[in-house]
Amino acid sequence: VMMLMSCTSTMISPVTLRRRYHVFSFPSLVYILLLLIRWEEERSTDGSKWRFLEHKGPVFAPPYEPLPDKVKFYYDGKLMKLSAPAEEVATFFGKMLDHEYTTKDIFRKNFFKDWRKEMTSEEKSKITDLNKCNFSDMNEYFKTQSEARKQMSKQEKQKIKEENERLLQEYGFCIMDNHKERIGNFRIEPPGLFRGRGDHPKMGMLKRRIRPEDIIINCSKDSKHPKPPQGTKWKEVRHDNKVTWLASWTENIQGSIKYIMLNPSSRIKGEKDWQKYETARRLKKCVDRIRNQYREDWKSKEMRIRQRAVALYFIDKLALRAGNEKEEGETADTVGCCSLRVEHIKLYPKMDDQEYVVEFDFLGKDSIRYYNKIPVEKRVFKNLQLFLENKQPEDDLFDRLNVRMTSMMDKLVTYFHISVTKNYLSHLVVSFLGDAADDSIPAKILSYNRANRAVAILCNHQRAPPKTFEKSMQNLQTKIDEKQNQLSTAKKQLKAAKADHKASHDEKSKKTLEVKRKAVQRIEEQLMKLQVQATDREENKQIALGTSKLNYLDPRISVAWCKKWSVPIEKIYNKTQREKFAWAIDMAEKDYEF
DNA sequence: ACTGGGACTTGCTCAGAAATTG
DNA sequence: CAATTTCTGAGCAAGTCCCAGT
């Protein structure tokens, strides 16, 4: 713990992230002026996040449009006209008829309960059984509608696009400390049915419509405050520069607060991101000592120290999440390291040719299954046996341990989670990204993706193989075969051309020879590209790369790697990603070391 | 010291855009 | 050019962590 504290105390001094603003779309003189002054400034030390903040407030969901009369609803086979509020909620369900959710008992039960609350007393007395409700006409209607939307003419589509663009220009940006910044989510979430993931006890509940009266606005005192829609009022307007959000409201399912915040490309998010990697980098310096320490702690007299040491070992080795406690019955039953229960692990003193194997099987974040078998050190194994003694399956594995047992524990776990995993992961990448000297660009990118994949696998970022995977794989294979045929044809032609040239030695045959040679080369390149693509896709079948690329890999490593091997940055980051990582692209030189 | 909840990051899903193919 | 496949971003749920109040 002391080691960690000494690590903490060398915190980076109040962030000074240099940021250059290359792009301005704001057509005002002010911004042209700002463009000329390259802006580099100190952040304050008192925890304030900004000095000036001005925005136009959120965009609300469009009001409910009642269904046309031709769309019918039947209860128990009989036609029924619903009141507008009841009808609106009914349409939420009607839209989802094809979704698996609507077959789930909990979903149906929760929906029905909340739906009844919106009914008139007359409706309430009639509609008592969801199974007797017929939403199929509604469902049909919405399908037709979306079909119609797809069939719209180019001009109509263009018009919608322009309208969206206008909304984005008006509400999608704010001014924070002299800069125009993109807002992440300026639209208020529309009403609908809550779609919790996994076995969520609240799935199907009505997510109510948010009104201006629910919204707290946050902006500078001296800014032009956003105007609430005509005839309405904000819940509150405050001026809190210790936080980064522009607006917030309380959601009715869990009672938690939702926010309107800036886009990842914004200064405020970029700085935070940069800080995260800097913390991880600093941890690199003391990680060895920490590892030695927790190994020592496996022998501690105190049970809670031993539990902590084993938990840390898991987090370190397997990149498990910390596992905060959560309220029972409020969310799906998922766990992380510290909240593992006896039922989630199995111990095998011997398994095949390995000793001391621990088998993990539990639902983690988003109810994604974590399944893993790993051999551990004898001492860890013995400790685990000890922790399991006299316990029921539903008891906590680490019963003496609480993520927040002490503030020290907080720090420790925090460090491990954000640092060790991430730090370690970045290391992994470095080693994977090591040598790419004479590979072609596609081959280099393959090796980049492999490094990315290694991280994703460690973090258990799985995905279901895409529905069309097999087919698209086959298509690719066909293409490869075709290319191969093409290649052999081209090679034959080349050979013929060579012979021809040898025989005649004239200019014309020389030219043909050159052309053929080029053709072979080109086809070979194309073939190679396809083969690399096939390998990449095959390896990527069950793994989602996005999250680790966006949140765990220090972008400066990627950028440096690109510079070092002359891989264009566009090959690994798309436009949005380049915006998010602008700070890293600006900062990292080819010799950057994590 | 403890705890509730506020703030912010992470991560999945799906619709629509873009690219590719026939 | 339409049909199909792939990619991208928006949307929002679900985590983590920290701070303020007791």
PDB file of C-alpha atoms in Angstrom, chain A residues 78-265:
ATOM      1  CA  LYS A  78     -63.043  -7.019 -30.422  1.00  0.00           C
ATOM      2  CA  LEU A  79     -62.113  -3.678 -31.957  1.00  0.00           C
ATOM      3  CA  MET A  80     -61.104  -1.056 -29.417  1.00  0.00           C
ATOM      4  CA  LYS A  81     -60.114   2.594 -29.751  1.00  0.00           C
ATOM      5  CA  LEU A  82     -57.463   3.502 -27.206  1.00  0.00           C
ATOM      6  CA  SER A  83     -56.991   6.857 -25.558  1.00  0.00           C
ATOM      7  CA  ALA A  84     -53.926   8.693 -26.780  1.00  0.00           C
ATOM      8  CA  PRO A  85     -51.725   7.999 -23.721  1.00  0.00           C
ATOM      9  CA  ALA A  86     -52.620   4.307 -23.671  1.00  0.00           C
ATOM     10  CA  GLU A  87     -52.175   4.098 -27.416  1.00  0.00           C
ATOM     11  CA  GLU A  88     -48.694   5.606 -27.267  1.00  0.00           C
ATOM     12  CA  VAL A  89     -47.485   3.012 -24.793  1.00  0.00           C
ATOM     13  CA  ALA A  90     -49.183   0.286 -26.791  1.00  0.00           C
ATOM     14  CA  THR A  91     -47.241   1.320 -29.885  1.00  0.00           C
ATOM     15  CA  PHE A  92     -43.959   0.842 -28.015  1.00  0.00           C
ATOM     16  CA  PHE A  93     -44.923  -2.778 -27.570  1.00  0.00           C
ATOM     17  CA  GLY A  94     -46.443  -3.121 -31.018  1.00  0.00           C
ATOM     18  CA  LYS A  95     -43.210  -1.974 -32.623  1.00  0.00           C
ATOM     19  CA  MET A  96     -41.271  -4.703 -30.871  1.00  0.00           C
ATOM     20  CA  LEU A  97     -43.446  -7.684 -31.673  1.00  0.00           C
ATOM     21  CA  ASP A  98     -40.702  -9.373 -33.652  1.00  0.00           C
ATOM     22  CA  HIS A  99     -38.236  -8.953 -30.863  1.00  0.00           C
ATOM     23  CA  GLU A 100     -37.457 -11.737 -28.466  1.00  0.00           C
ATOM     24  CA  TYR A 101     -38.111  -9.379 -25.565  1.00  0.00           C
ATOM     25  CA  THR A 102     -41.864  -9.509 -26.100  1.00  0.00           C
ATOM     26  CA  THR A 103     -41.854 -13.243 -25.473  1.00  0.00           C
ATOM     27  CA  LYS A 104     -40.214 -12.930 -22.100  1.00  0.00           C
ATOM     28  CA  ASP A 105     -42.440 -13.201 -19.069  1.00  0.00           C
ATOM     29  CA  ILE A 106     -40.805 -10.467 -17.036  1.00  0.00           C
ATOM     30  CA  PHE A 107     -40.866  -8.104 -19.964  1.00  0.00           C
ATOM     31  CA  ARG A 108     -44.547  -8.717 -20.584  1.00  0.00           C
ATOM     32  CA  LYS A 109     -45.434  -8.439 -16.929  1.00  0.00           C
ATOM     33  CA  ASN A 110     -43.555  -5.175 -16.409  1.00  0.00           C
ATOM     34  CA  PHE A 111     -44.921  -3.726 -19.604  1.00  0.00           C
ATOM     35  CA  PHE A 112     -48.478  -4.600 -18.808  1.00  0.00           C
ATOM     36  CA  LYS A 113     -48.263  -3.161 -15.325  1.00  0.00           C
ATOM     37  CA  ASP A 114     -46.890   0.155 -16.576  1.00  0.00           C
ATOM     38  CA  TRP A 115     -49.220   0.242 -19.536  1.00  0.00           C
ATOM     39  CA  ARG A 116     -52.245  -0.046 -17.285  1.00  0.00           C
ATOM     40  CA  LYS A 117     -51.093   3.033 -15.428  1.00  0.00           C
ATOM     41  CA  GLU A 118     -51.551   5.039 -18.628  1.00  0.00           C
ATOM     42  CA  MET A 119     -55.046   3.753 -19.334  1.00  0.00           C
ATOM     43  CA  THR A 120     -58.315   5.485 -18.584  1.00  0.00           C
ATOM     44  CA  SER A 121     -60.337   3.776 -15.860  1.00  0.00           C
ATOM     45  CA  GLU A 122     -62.629   2.403 -18.533  1.00  0.00           C
ATOM     46  CA  GLU A 123     -59.723   0.903 -20.485  1.00  0.00           C
ATOM     47  CA  LYS A 124     -58.304  -0.430 -17.293  1.00  0.00           C
ATOM     48  CA  SER A 125     -61.415  -2.328 -16.462  1.00  0.00           C
ATOM     49  CA  LYS A 126     -61.645  -3.836 -19.946  1.00  0.00           C
ATOM     50  CA  ILE A 127     -58.028  -4.680 -20.629  1.00  0.00           C
ATOM     51  CA  THR A 128     -56.975  -7.147 -17.982  1.00  0.00           C
ATOM     52  CA  ASP A 129     -54.979  -9.717 -19.904  1.00  0.00           C
ATOM     53  CA  LEU A 130     -52.036  -8.974 -22.174  1.00  0.00           C
ATOM     54  CA  ASN A 131     -52.493 -12.272 -23.977  1.00  0.00           C
ATOM     55  CA  LYS A 132     -55.823 -11.050 -25.309  1.00  0.00           C
ATOM     56  CA  CYS A 133     -54.291  -7.938 -26.838  1.00  0.00           C
ATOM     57  CA  ASN A 134     -53.751  -7.954 -30.551  1.00  0.00           C
ATOM     58  CA  PHE A 135     -51.068  -5.498 -31.674  1.00  0.00           C
ATOM     59  CA  SER A 136     -50.449  -7.071 -35.058  1.00  0.00           C
ATOM     60  CA  ASP A 137     -52.151  -4.330 -37.064  1.00  0.00           C
ATOM     61  CA  MET A 138     -49.963  -1.743 -35.345  1.00  0.00           C
ATOM     62  CA  ASN A 139     -46.924  -3.864 -36.024  1.00  0.00           C
ATOM     63  CA  GLU A 140     -47.881  -4.127 -39.651  1.00  0.00           C
ATOM     64  CA  TYR A 141     -48.330  -0.378 -39.861  1.00  0.00           C
ATOM     65  CA  PHE A 142     -44.885   0.395 -38.481  1.00  0.00           C
ATOM     66  CA  LYS A 143     -43.296  -2.061 -40.857  1.00  0.00           C
ATOM     67  CA  THR A 144     -45.009  -0.409 -43.782  1.00  0.00           C
ATOM     68  CA  GLN A 145     -43.866   2.942 -42.510  1.00  0.00           C
ATOM     69  CA  SER A 146     -40.234   1.947 -42.301  1.00  0.00           C
ATOM     70  CA  GLU A 147     -40.507   0.317 -45.710  1.00  0.00           C
ATOM     71  CA  ALA A 148     -41.887   3.563 -47.082  1.00  0.00           C
ATOM     72  CA  ARG A 149     -39.012   5.439 -45.522  1.00  0.00           C
ATOM     73  CA  LYS A 150     -36.574   3.215 -47.352  1.00  0.00           C
ATOM     74  CA  GLN A 151     -38.385   3.727 -50.635  1.00  0.00           C
ATOM     75  CA  MET A 152     -38.309   7.499 -50.397  1.00  0.00           C
ATOM     76  CA  SER A 153     -36.895   9.400 -53.338  1.00  0.00           C
ATOM     77  CA  LYS A 154     -33.430  10.849 -53.278  1.00  0.00           C
ATOM     78  CA  GLN A 155     -34.739  14.360 -52.789  1.00  0.00           C
ATOM     79  CA  GLU A 156     -36.909  13.435 -49.859  1.00  0.00           C
ATOM     80  CA  LYS A 157     -34.010  11.691 -48.209  1.00  0.00           C
ATOM     81  CA  GLN A 158     -31.804  14.662 -48.894  1.00  0.00           C
ATOM     82  CA  LYS A 159     -34.326  16.941 -47.267  1.00  0.00           C
ATOM     83  CA  ILE A 160     -34.337  14.878 -44.083  1.00  0.00           C
ATOM     84  CA  LYS A 161     -30.592  14.828 -44.076  1.00  0.00           C
ATOM     85  CA  GLU A 162     -30.456  18.582 -44.370  1.00  0.00           C
ATOM     86  CA  GLU A 163     -32.913  19.010 -41.535  1.00  0.00           C
ATOM     87  CA  ASN A 164     -30.794  16.772 -39.325  1.00  0.00           C
ATOM     88  CA  GLU A 165     -27.734  18.724 -40.265  1.00  0.00           C
ATOM     89  CA  ARG A 166     -29.478  21.953 -39.348  1.00  0.00           C
ATOM     90  CA  LEU A 167     -30.416  20.550 -35.948  1.00  0.00           C
ATOM     91  CA  LEU A 168     -26.851  19.394 -35.437  1.00  0.00           C
ATOM     92  CA  GLN A 169     -25.485  22.798 -36.317  1.00  0.00           C
ATOM     93  CA  GLU A 170     -27.895  24.527 -33.988  1.00  0.00           C
ATOM     94  CA  TYR A 171     -27.849  22.208 -30.983  1.00  0.00           C
ATOM     95  CA  GLY A 172     -24.907  19.897 -31.532  1.00  0.00           C
ATOM     96  CA  PHE A 173     -22.178  22.284 -30.444  1.00  0.00           C
ATOM     97  CA  CYS A 174     -21.347  24.341 -27.416  1.00  0.00           C
ATOM     98  CA  ILE A 175     -18.738  26.892 -26.572  1.00  0.00           C
ATOM     99  CA  MET A 176     -16.376  25.896 -23.831  1.00  0.00           C
ATOM    100  CA  ASP A 177     -13.526  28.197 -22.947  1.00  0.00           C
ATOM    101  CA  ASN A 178     -13.216  29.903 -26.319  1.00  0.00           C
ATOM    102  CA  HIS A 179     -13.711  26.758 -28.349  1.00  0.00           C
ATOM    103  CA  LYS A 180     -16.559  25.353 -30.257  1.00  0.00           C
ATOM    104  CA  GLU A 181     -16.913  21.747 -29.182  1.00  0.00           C
ATOM    105  CA  ARG A 182     -19.090  18.940 -30.427  1.00  0.00           C
ATOM    106  CA  ILE A 183     -21.695  17.651 -27.983  1.00  0.00           C
ATOM    107  CA  GLY A 184     -21.922  13.883 -27.642  1.00  0.00           C
ATOM    108  CA  ASN A 185     -25.667  13.408 -27.201  1.00  0.00           C
ATOM    109  CA  PHE A 186     -27.750  16.531 -27.547  1.00  0.00           C
ATOM    110  CA  ARG A 187     -31.033  14.679 -27.985  1.00  0.00           C
ATOM    111  CA  ILE A 188     -33.063  13.655 -24.966  1.00  0.00           C
ATOM    112  CA  GLU A 189     -33.825   9.946 -24.905  1.00  0.00           C
ATOM    113  CA  PRO A 190     -37.339   9.356 -26.246  1.00  0.00           C
ATOM    114  CA  PRO A 191     -39.910   7.430 -24.217  1.00  0.00           C
ATOM    115  CA  GLY A 192     -40.067   3.692 -24.772  1.00  0.00           C
ATOM    116  CA  LEU A 193     -39.833   0.335 -23.065  1.00  0.00           C
ATOM    117  CA  PHE A 194     -36.726  -0.314 -21.029  1.00  0.00           C
ATOM    118  CA  ARG A 195     -34.468  -2.896 -22.652  1.00  0.00           C
ATOM    119  CA  GLY A 196     -32.272  -4.183 -19.884  1.00  0.00           C
ATOM    120  CA  ARG A 197     -29.667  -6.736 -20.867  1.00  0.00           C
ATOM    121  CA  GLY A 198     -29.462 -10.277 -19.587  1.00  0.00           C
ATOM    122  CA  ASP A 199     -32.004 -11.315 -16.975  1.00  0.00           C
ATOM    123  CA  HIS A 200     -32.944  -7.817 -15.996  1.00  0.00           C
ATOM    124  CA  PRO A 201     -35.795  -7.662 -13.486  1.00  0.00           C
ATOM    125  CA  LYS A 202     -36.980  -4.312 -14.866  1.00  0.00           C
ATOM    126  CA  MET A 203     -37.109  -5.089 -18.567  1.00  0.00           C
ATOM    127  CA  GLY A 204     -40.297  -3.904 -20.236  1.00  0.00           C
ATOM    128  CA  MET A 205     -40.969  -1.061 -17.819  1.00  0.00           C
ATOM    129  CA  LEU A 206     -42.065   2.230 -19.332  1.00  0.00           C
ATOM    130  CA  LYS A 207     -39.307   4.751 -19.747  1.00  0.00           C
ATOM    131  CA  ARG A 208     -41.277   7.930 -19.420  1.00  0.00           C
ATOM    132  CA  ARG A 209     -41.158  10.985 -21.612  1.00  0.00           C
ATOM    133  CA  ILE A 210     -38.751  13.648 -20.425  1.00  0.00           C
ATOM    134  CA  ARG A 211     -40.081  17.206 -20.286  1.00  0.00           C
ATOM    135  CA  PRO A 212     -38.220  20.503 -19.900  1.00  0.00           C
ATOM    136  CA  GLU A 213     -39.407  20.536 -16.273  1.00  0.00           C
ATOM    137  CA  ASP A 214     -37.213  17.458 -15.669  1.00  0.00           C
ATOM    138  CA  ILE A 215     -34.053  19.001 -17.049  1.00  0.00           C
ATOM    139  CA  ILE A 216     -31.280  20.667 -15.104  1.00  0.00           C
ATOM    140  CA  ILE A 217     -29.224  22.989 -17.257  1.00  0.00           C
ATOM    141  CA  ASN A 218     -25.582  23.641 -16.502  1.00  0.00           C
ATOM    142  CA  CYS A 219     -23.813  26.613 -18.089  1.00  0.00           C
ATOM    143  CA  SER A 220     -21.837  29.721 -17.190  1.00  0.00           C
ATOM    144  CA  LYS A 221     -23.564  32.528 -15.431  1.00  0.00           C
ATOM    145  CA  ASP A 222     -22.284  34.981 -18.006  1.00  0.00           C
ATOM    146  CA  SER A 223     -23.345  32.900 -20.997  1.00  0.00           C
ATOM    147  CA  LYS A 224     -26.504  33.180 -23.031  1.00  0.00           C
ATOM    148  CA  HIS A 225     -28.662  30.640 -21.189  1.00  0.00           C
ATOM    149  CA  PRO A 226     -30.547  28.082 -23.257  1.00  0.00           C
ATOM    150  CA  LYS A 227     -34.239  28.845 -23.700  1.00  0.00           C
ATOM    151  CA  PRO A 228     -36.773  26.181 -22.711  1.00  0.00           C
ATOM    152  CA  PRO A 229     -39.401  25.413 -25.375  1.00  0.00           C
ATOM    153  CA  GLN A 230     -42.291  27.874 -25.486  1.00  0.00           C
ATOM    154  CA  GLY A 231     -44.525  27.717 -22.451  1.00  0.00           C
ATOM    155  CA  THR A 232     -42.209  25.485 -20.417  1.00  0.00           C
ATOM    156  CA  LYS A 233     -39.565  25.909 -17.758  1.00  0.00           C
ATOM    157  CA  TRP A 234     -36.339  24.143 -16.890  1.00  0.00           C
ATOM    158  CA  LYS A 235     -36.230  22.330 -13.592  1.00  0.00           C
ATOM    159  CA  GLU A 236     -33.180  24.349 -12.676  1.00  0.00           C
ATOM    160  CA  VAL A 237     -30.361  26.325 -14.215  1.00  0.00           C
ATOM    161  CA  ARG A 238     -27.070  25.962 -12.408  1.00  0.00           C
ATOM    162  CA  HIS A 239     -23.519  27.087 -12.949  1.00  0.00           C
ATOM    163  CA  ASP A 240     -21.297  24.310 -11.677  1.00  0.00           C
ATOM    164  CA  ASN A 241     -17.898  24.338 -13.336  1.00  0.00           C
ATOM    165  CA  LYS A 242     -16.674  21.412 -11.255  1.00  0.00           C
ATOM    166  CA  VAL A 243     -18.531  19.077 -13.596  1.00  0.00           C
ATOM    167  CA  THR A 244     -18.447  18.574 -17.337  1.00  0.00           C
ATOM    168  CA  TRP A 245     -22.099  18.023 -18.206  1.00  0.00           C
ATOM    169  CA  LEU A 246     -24.380  20.512 -19.947  1.00  0.00           C
ATOM    170  CA  ALA A 247     -27.728  19.094 -18.918  1.00  0.00           C
ATOM    171  CA  SER A 248     -29.053  16.251 -16.805  1.00  0.00           C
ATOM    172  CA  TRP A 249     -32.263  14.497 -15.840  1.00  0.00           C
ATOM    173  CA  THR A 250     -33.283  11.662 -13.571  1.00  0.00           C
ATOM    174  CA  GLU A 251     -34.394   8.550 -15.350  1.00  0.00           C
ATOM    175  CA  ASN A 252     -37.379   6.673 -13.902  1.00  0.00           C
ATOM    176  CA  ILE A 253     -36.292   3.026 -14.182  1.00  0.00           C
ATOM    177  CA  GLN A 254     -33.312   2.938 -11.807  1.00  0.00           C
ATOM    178  CA  GLY A 255     -33.618   6.511 -10.580  1.00  0.00           C
ATOM    179  CA  SER A 256     -30.158   7.267 -11.912  1.00  0.00           C
ATOM    180  CA  ILE A 257     -29.046  10.485 -13.508  1.00  0.00           C
ATOM    181  CA  LYS A 258     -28.467  10.831 -17.221  1.00  0.00           C
ATOM    182  CA  TYR A 259     -26.273  13.488 -18.734  1.00  0.00           C
ATOM    183  CA  ILE A 260     -25.629  15.456 -21.829  1.00  0.00           C
ATOM    184  CA  MET A 261     -21.875  15.629 -22.256  1.00  0.00           C
ATOM    185  CA  LEU A 262     -19.290  16.432 -24.873  1.00  0.00           C
ATOM    186  CA  ASN A 263     -18.071  14.269 -27.718  1.00  0.00           C
ATOM    187  CA  PRO A 264     -14.871  12.199 -27.278  1.00  0.00           C
ATOM    188  CA  SER A 265     -13.126  14.623 -29.631  1.00  0.00           C
TER     189      SER A 265
END
